[in-house]
PDB file of C-alpha atoms in Angstrom:
ATOM      1  CA  PHE D   1     -10.824 -36.825  71.831  1.00 25.00           C
ATOM      2  CA  VAL D   2      -9.247 -36.271  75.188  1.00 26.00           C
ATOM      3  CA  SER D   3      -9.812 -32.988  76.991  1.00 27.00           C
ATOM      4  CA  MET D   4      -6.634 -31.057  77.540  1.00 27.00           C
ATOM      5  CA  LEU D   5      -5.432 -28.750  80.273  1.00 27.00           C
ATOM      6  CA  VAL D   6      -2.412 -26.684  79.373  1.00 28.00           C
ATOM      7  CA  SER D   7      -0.976 -23.689  81.151  1.00 27.00           C
ATOM      8  CA  LEU D   8       0.895 -21.188  79.042  1.00 28.00           C
ATOM      9  CA  HIS D   9       3.221 -18.876  80.942  1.00 27.00           C
ATOM     10  CA  CYS D  10       4.434 -15.710  79.290  1.00 27.00           C
ATOM     11  CA  VAL D  11       7.358 -13.671  80.529  1.00 25.00           C
ATOM     12  CA  SER D  12       5.922 -10.182  80.177  1.00 31.00           C
ATOM     13  CA  ARG D  13       4.135  -8.580  83.134  1.00 30.00           C
ATOM     14  CA  LYS D  14       1.144  -7.787  80.919  1.00 33.00           C
ATOM     15  CA  SER D  15       0.799 -11.359  79.732  1.00 35.00           C
ATOM     16  CA  ARG D  16       1.171 -13.015  83.168  1.00 33.00           C
ATOM     17  CA  SER D  17      -0.221 -16.508  82.809  1.00 35.00           C
ATOM     18  CA  TYR D  18      -2.886 -17.839  80.541  1.00 36.00           C
ATOM     19  CA  LEU D  19      -5.022 -20.877  81.068  1.00 38.00           C
ATOM     20  CA  LEU D  20      -5.974 -22.788  77.953  1.00 38.00           C
ATOM     21  CA  ARG D  21      -8.446 -25.611  78.196  1.00 40.00           C
ATOM     22  CA  ARG D  22     -11.060 -27.442  76.219  1.00 37.00           C
ATOM     23  CA  GLN D  23     -14.538 -26.780  77.529  1.00 43.00           C
ATOM     24  CA  THR D  24     -17.707 -28.632  76.600  1.00 40.00           C
ATOM     25  CA  THR D  25     -21.019 -26.797  76.725  1.00 43.00           C
ATOM     26  CA  GLU D  26     -24.524 -27.857  75.703  1.00 41.00           C
ATOM     27  CA  SER D  27     -24.125 -28.042  71.943  1.00 42.00           C
ATOM     28  CA  HIS D  28     -20.502 -27.385  71.077  1.00 51.00           C
ATOM     29  CA  LYS D  29     -16.904 -27.523  72.146  1.00 68.00           C
ATOM     30  CA  ALA D  30     -15.070 -24.255  72.616  1.00 83.00           C
ATOM     31  CA  LEU D  31     -11.453 -23.582  73.355  1.00 88.00           C
ATOM     32  CA  THR D  32     -11.342 -21.337  76.411  1.00 92.00           C
ATOM     33  CA  LEU D  33      -8.690 -18.816  77.366  1.00 94.00           C
ATOM     34  CA  VAL D  34      -8.833 -17.079  80.750  1.00 96.00           C
ATOM     35  CA  ARG D  35      -6.881 -13.873  81.295  1.00 96.00           C
ATOM     36  CA  PRO D  36      -6.826 -10.861  83.606  1.00 97.00           C
ATOM     37  CA  VAL D  37      -7.795  -7.372  82.561  1.00 98.00           C
ATOM     38  CA  ASP D  38      -4.663  -5.234  82.892  1.00 97.00           C
ATOM     39  CA  TRP D  39      -4.621  -1.597  83.997  1.00 96.00           C
ATOM     40  CA  CYS D  40      -3.048  -0.635  80.676  1.00 97.00           C
ATOM     41  CA  ASP D  41      -6.097  -2.097  78.851  1.00 97.00           C
ATOM     42  CA  LEU D  42      -8.171   0.885  80.031  1.00 96.00           C
ATOM     43  CA  ASP D  43      -8.852   4.048  78.062  1.00 96.00           C
ATOM     44  CA  ALA D  44      -9.534   7.611  79.267  1.00 95.00           C
ATOM     45  CA  TYR D  45     -13.059   6.582  80.310  1.00 95.00           C
ATOM     46  CA  GLN D  46     -11.637   3.931  82.671  1.00 96.00           C
ATOM     47  CA  HIS D  47     -13.081   0.965  80.804  1.00 96.00           C
ATOM     48  CA  VAL D  48     -11.386  -1.502  78.490  1.00 98.00           C
ATOM     49  CA  ASN D  49     -10.545   0.120  75.167  1.00 97.00           C
ATOM     50  CA  ASN D  50     -12.332  -1.305  72.124  1.00 96.00           C
ATOM     51  CA  LYS D  51      -9.086  -2.470  70.483  1.00 97.00           C
ATOM     52  CA  ILE D  52      -8.338  -4.725  73.474  1.00 98.00           C
ATOM     53  CA  TYR D  53     -11.369  -6.887  72.652  1.00 98.00           C
ATOM     54  CA  LEU D  54      -9.829  -7.448  69.202  1.00 97.00           C
ATOM     55  CA  LYS D  55      -6.574  -8.467  70.900  1.00 97.00           C
ATOM     56  CA  TRP D  56      -8.518 -10.904  73.076  1.00 97.00           C
ATOM     57  CA  MET D  57     -10.131 -12.345  69.948  1.00 97.00           C
ATOM     58  CA  GLU D  58      -6.682 -12.677  68.379  1.00 96.00           C
ATOM     59  CA  SER D  59      -5.377 -14.467  71.478  1.00 95.00           C
ATOM     60  CA  GLY D  60      -8.294 -16.901  71.313  1.00 95.00           C
ATOM     61  CA  ARG D  61      -7.753 -17.459  67.587  1.00 94.00           C
ATOM     62  CA  ILE D  62      -3.989 -18.036  67.894  1.00 92.00           C
ATOM     63  CA  ASN D  63      -4.421 -20.410  70.835  1.00 90.00           C
ATOM     64  CA  TYR D  64      -7.065 -22.307  68.835  1.00 91.00           C
ATOM     65  CA  LEU D  65      -4.558 -22.733  65.996  1.00 89.00           C
ATOM     66  CA  MET D  66      -1.828 -23.765  68.457  1.00 88.00           C
ATOM     67  CA  HIS D  67      -4.172 -26.303  70.048  1.00 86.00           C
ATOM     68  CA  LEU D  68      -4.828 -27.861  66.639  1.00 84.00           C
ATOM     69  CA  GLY D  69      -1.114 -27.891  65.840  1.00 82.00           C
ATOM     70  CA  ILE D  70      -1.523 -25.651  62.797  1.00 82.00           C
ATOM     71  CA  ASP D  71       1.923 -24.245  62.130  1.00 69.00           C
ATOM     72  CA  SER D  72       2.853 -20.797  60.942  1.00 75.00           C
ATOM     73  CA  PRO D  73       3.280 -20.360  57.163  1.00 70.00           C
ATOM     74  CA  GLN D  74       7.065 -20.294  57.610  1.00 71.00           C
ATOM     75  CA  GLU D  75       6.920 -23.807  59.069  1.00 73.00           C
ATOM     76  CA  ASN D  76       4.283 -25.104  56.648  1.00 74.00           C
ATOM     77  CA  ASP D  77       5.813 -24.668  53.180  1.00 82.00           C
ATOM     78  CA  GLY D  78       4.447 -21.126  52.849  1.00 85.00           C
ATOM     79  CA  LYS D  79       0.836 -22.193  53.369  1.00 87.00           C
ATOM     80  CA  GLY D  80      -1.347 -20.928  56.173  1.00 88.00           C
ATOM     81  CA  ILE D  81      -4.303 -18.805  57.141  1.00 91.00           C
ATOM     82  CA  ILE D  82      -4.665 -15.075  56.608  1.00 93.00           C
ATOM     83  CA  LEU D  83      -7.242 -12.938  58.403  1.00 95.00           C
ATOM     84  CA  ALA D  84      -9.794 -11.605  55.913  1.00 96.00           C
ATOM     85  CA  GLU D  85     -12.541 -10.184  58.118  1.00 97.00           C
ATOM     86  CA  LEU D  86     -13.066  -9.311  61.765  1.00 97.00           C
ATOM     87  CA  SER D  87     -16.116  -8.028  63.614  1.00 98.00           C
ATOM     88  CA  CYS D  88     -16.859  -7.403  67.270  1.00 98.00           C
ATOM     89  CA  GLN D  89     -20.081  -6.519  69.041  1.00 98.00           C
ATOM     90  CA  TYR D  90     -19.548  -4.739  72.335  1.00 97.00           C
ATOM     91  CA  ILE D  91     -22.341  -5.594  74.764  1.00 98.00           C
ATOM     92  CA  HIS D  92     -21.178  -4.321  78.178  1.00 98.00           C
ATOM     93  CA  PRO D  93     -18.119  -2.267  79.197  1.00 98.00           C
ATOM     94  CA  VAL D  94     -15.411  -3.991  81.218  1.00 98.00           C
ATOM     95  CA  GLN D  95     -13.385  -2.331  83.955  1.00 97.00           C
ATOM     96  CA  PHE D  96     -10.271  -3.076  85.974  1.00 97.00           C
ATOM     97  CA  PRO D  97      -9.842  -5.380  87.808  1.00 96.00           C
ATOM     98  CA  ASP D  98     -11.622  -8.288  86.180  1.00 98.00           C
ATOM     99  CA  ILE D  99     -11.007 -11.701  84.666  1.00 97.00           C
ATOM    100  CA  ILE D 100     -12.110 -12.376  81.086  1.00 98.00           C
ATOM    101  CA  THR D 101     -12.972 -15.789  79.692  1.00 97.00           C
ATOM    102  CA  ILE D 102     -12.562 -16.026  75.919  1.00 97.00           C
ATOM    103  CA  GLU D 103     -14.358 -18.904  74.169  1.00 96.00           C
ATOM    104  CA  THR D 104     -13.429 -19.688  70.570  1.00 96.00           C
ATOM    105  CA  LYS D 105     -15.083 -22.203  68.265  1.00 94.00           C
ATOM    106  CA  THR D 106     -15.488 -22.950  64.569  1.00 94.00           C
ATOM    107  CA  VAL D 107     -18.905 -22.072  63.177  1.00 93.00           C
ATOM    108  CA  LYS D 108     -18.211 -22.699  59.489  1.00 94.00           C
ATOM    109  CA  LEU D 109     -15.529 -24.468  57.507  1.00 94.00           C
ATOM    110  CA  GLY D 110     -15.723 -23.758  53.801  1.00 96.00           C
ATOM    111  CA  ASP D 111     -13.522 -24.761  50.886  1.00 97.00           C
ATOM    112  CA  THR D 112     -11.235 -21.720  51.141  1.00 97.00           C
ATOM    113  CA  SER D 113     -12.357 -20.009  54.351  1.00 97.00           C
ATOM    114  CA  TRP D 114     -12.915 -20.664  58.024  1.00 94.00           C
ATOM    115  CA  ILE D 115     -15.173 -18.705  60.380  1.00 97.00           C
ATOM    116  CA  LEU D 116     -14.505 -18.618  64.117  1.00 96.00           C
ATOM    117  CA  GLU D 117     -16.878 -17.266  66.731  1.00 97.00           C
ATOM    118  CA  THR D 118     -15.550 -15.686  69.911  1.00 97.00           C
ATOM    119  CA  LYS D 119     -17.471 -14.976  73.099  1.00 97.00           C
ATOM    120  CA  MET D 120     -15.970 -12.920  75.919  1.00 97.00           C
ATOM    121  CA  PHE D 121     -17.319 -13.194  79.465  1.00 98.00           C
ATOM    122  CA  SER D 122     -16.628 -11.049  82.536  1.00 97.00           C
ATOM    123  CA  LYS D 123     -16.111 -12.906  85.804  1.00 97.00           C
ATOM    124  CA  ASP D 124     -17.034  -9.872  87.925  1.00 97.00           C
ATOM    125  CA  GLN D 125     -20.195  -9.123  85.941  1.00 97.00           C
ATOM    126  CA  GLU D 126     -21.002 -12.816  85.454  1.00 97.00           C
ATOM    127  CA  ARG D 127     -22.193 -12.184  81.897  1.00 97.00           C
ATOM    128  CA  LEU D 128     -21.312 -12.018  78.243  1.00 98.00           C
ATOM    129  CA  VAL D 129     -19.598  -8.699  77.462  1.00 98.00           C
ATOM    130  CA  ALA D 130     -18.723  -9.072  73.761  1.00 98.00           C
ATOM    131  CA  THR D 131     -19.015 -11.417  70.800  1.00 98.00           C
ATOM    132  CA  GLY D 132     -17.115 -11.511  67.570  1.00 98.00           C
ATOM    133  CA  THR D 133     -16.418 -13.409  64.399  1.00 98.00           C
ATOM    134  CA  SER D 134     -13.273 -13.739  62.371  1.00 98.00           C
ATOM    135  CA  ARG D 135     -12.966 -15.150  58.877  1.00 98.00           C
ATOM    136  CA  GLY D 136      -9.662 -16.609  57.869  1.00 96.00           C
ATOM    137  CA  VAL D 137      -8.770 -17.594  54.330  1.00 96.00           C
ATOM    138  CA  PHE D 138      -6.444 -20.491  53.601  1.00 95.00           C
ATOM    139  CA  TYR D 139      -3.564 -18.827  51.827  1.00 94.00           C
ATOM    140  CA  ASP D 140      -0.525 -19.764  49.772  1.00 93.00           C
ATOM    141  CA  TYR D 141       1.996 -17.078  50.766  1.00 92.00           C
ATOM    142  CA  LYS D 142       4.543 -18.164  48.132  1.00 93.00           C
ATOM    143  CA  ASN D 143       2.086 -17.579  45.262  1.00 94.00           C
ATOM    144  CA  ASN D 144       0.070 -14.806  46.984  1.00 95.00           C
ATOM    145  CA  GLN D 145      -3.300 -16.465  46.443  1.00 96.00           C
ATOM    146  CA  LYS D 146      -6.063 -18.165  48.378  1.00 96.00           C
ATOM    147  CA  MET D 147      -6.214 -21.929  48.317  1.00 96.00           C
ATOM    148  CA  SER D 148      -8.492 -24.773  49.360  1.00 97.00           C
ATOM    149  CA  CYS D 149      -8.301 -25.934  52.949  1.00 94.00           C
ATOM    150  CA  PRO D 150      -5.639 -28.657  53.097  1.00 90.00           C
ATOM    151  CA  PRO D 151      -7.171 -32.052  53.973  1.00 91.00           C
ATOM    152  CA  GLU D 152      -4.938 -32.478  57.044  1.00 87.00           C
ATOM    153  CA  ILE D 153      -6.128 -29.132  58.494  1.00 88.00           C
ATOM    154  CA  ARG D 154      -9.763 -29.968  57.703  1.00 91.00           C
ATOM    155  CA  GLU D 155      -9.374 -33.264  59.586  1.00 90.00           C
ATOM    156  CA  LYS D 156      -7.780 -31.524  62.598  1.00 88.00           C
ATOM    157  CA  ILE D 157     -10.658 -29.050  62.771  1.00 89.00           C
ATOM    158  CA  LYS D 158     -13.284 -31.769  62.330  1.00 88.00           C
ATOM    159  CA  GLY D 159     -11.605 -33.855  65.005  1.00 86.00           C
ATOM    160  CA  PHE D 160     -12.009 -30.994  67.459  1.00 83.00           C
ATOM    161  CA  GLU D 161     -15.355 -29.681  66.244  1.00 80.00           C
ATOM    162  CA  ALA D 162     -17.485 -32.829  66.261  1.00 70.00           C
ATOM    163  CA  TYR D 163     -20.597 -31.013  65.042  1.00 46.00           C
ATOM    164  CA  LEU D 164     -19.074 -30.104  61.653  1.00 42.00           C
ATOM    165  CA  GLU D 165     -20.218 -32.079  58.641  1.00 39.00           C
TER     166      GLU D 165
END
């Protein structure tokens, strides 16, 4: 599977530009998103507000889906993934200015669910600042019920995540 380098440019000042690339580490492949900390990400204590980490996790998750070519439910006959669970462990506070690297990878692919792990690193601190997991459920939006992972999505994930069974 060929490594990819794609730049995504957003029009809003807050979004600026994102760098999306496939990164190989010792034991896994992670999709990496690099983005600046914005002034408006700060709270009254002058560090990044806790909800921003969840937004960073969402950005990593959505870019992972985009990388795999998994369409939105509207473009996929009403079938897609719905977020069922989200957790974040805050390790170190982040301040402005800084650059955050968001790594996203699959840690489990079940029959009806999919668990992603996210790690967030600070460039200025040169360390891990937060980790998180998100569990998505494969969902049939037309019938309002969970469903088994479609074989074509399972193959896309397995093609990217070589360590999966």
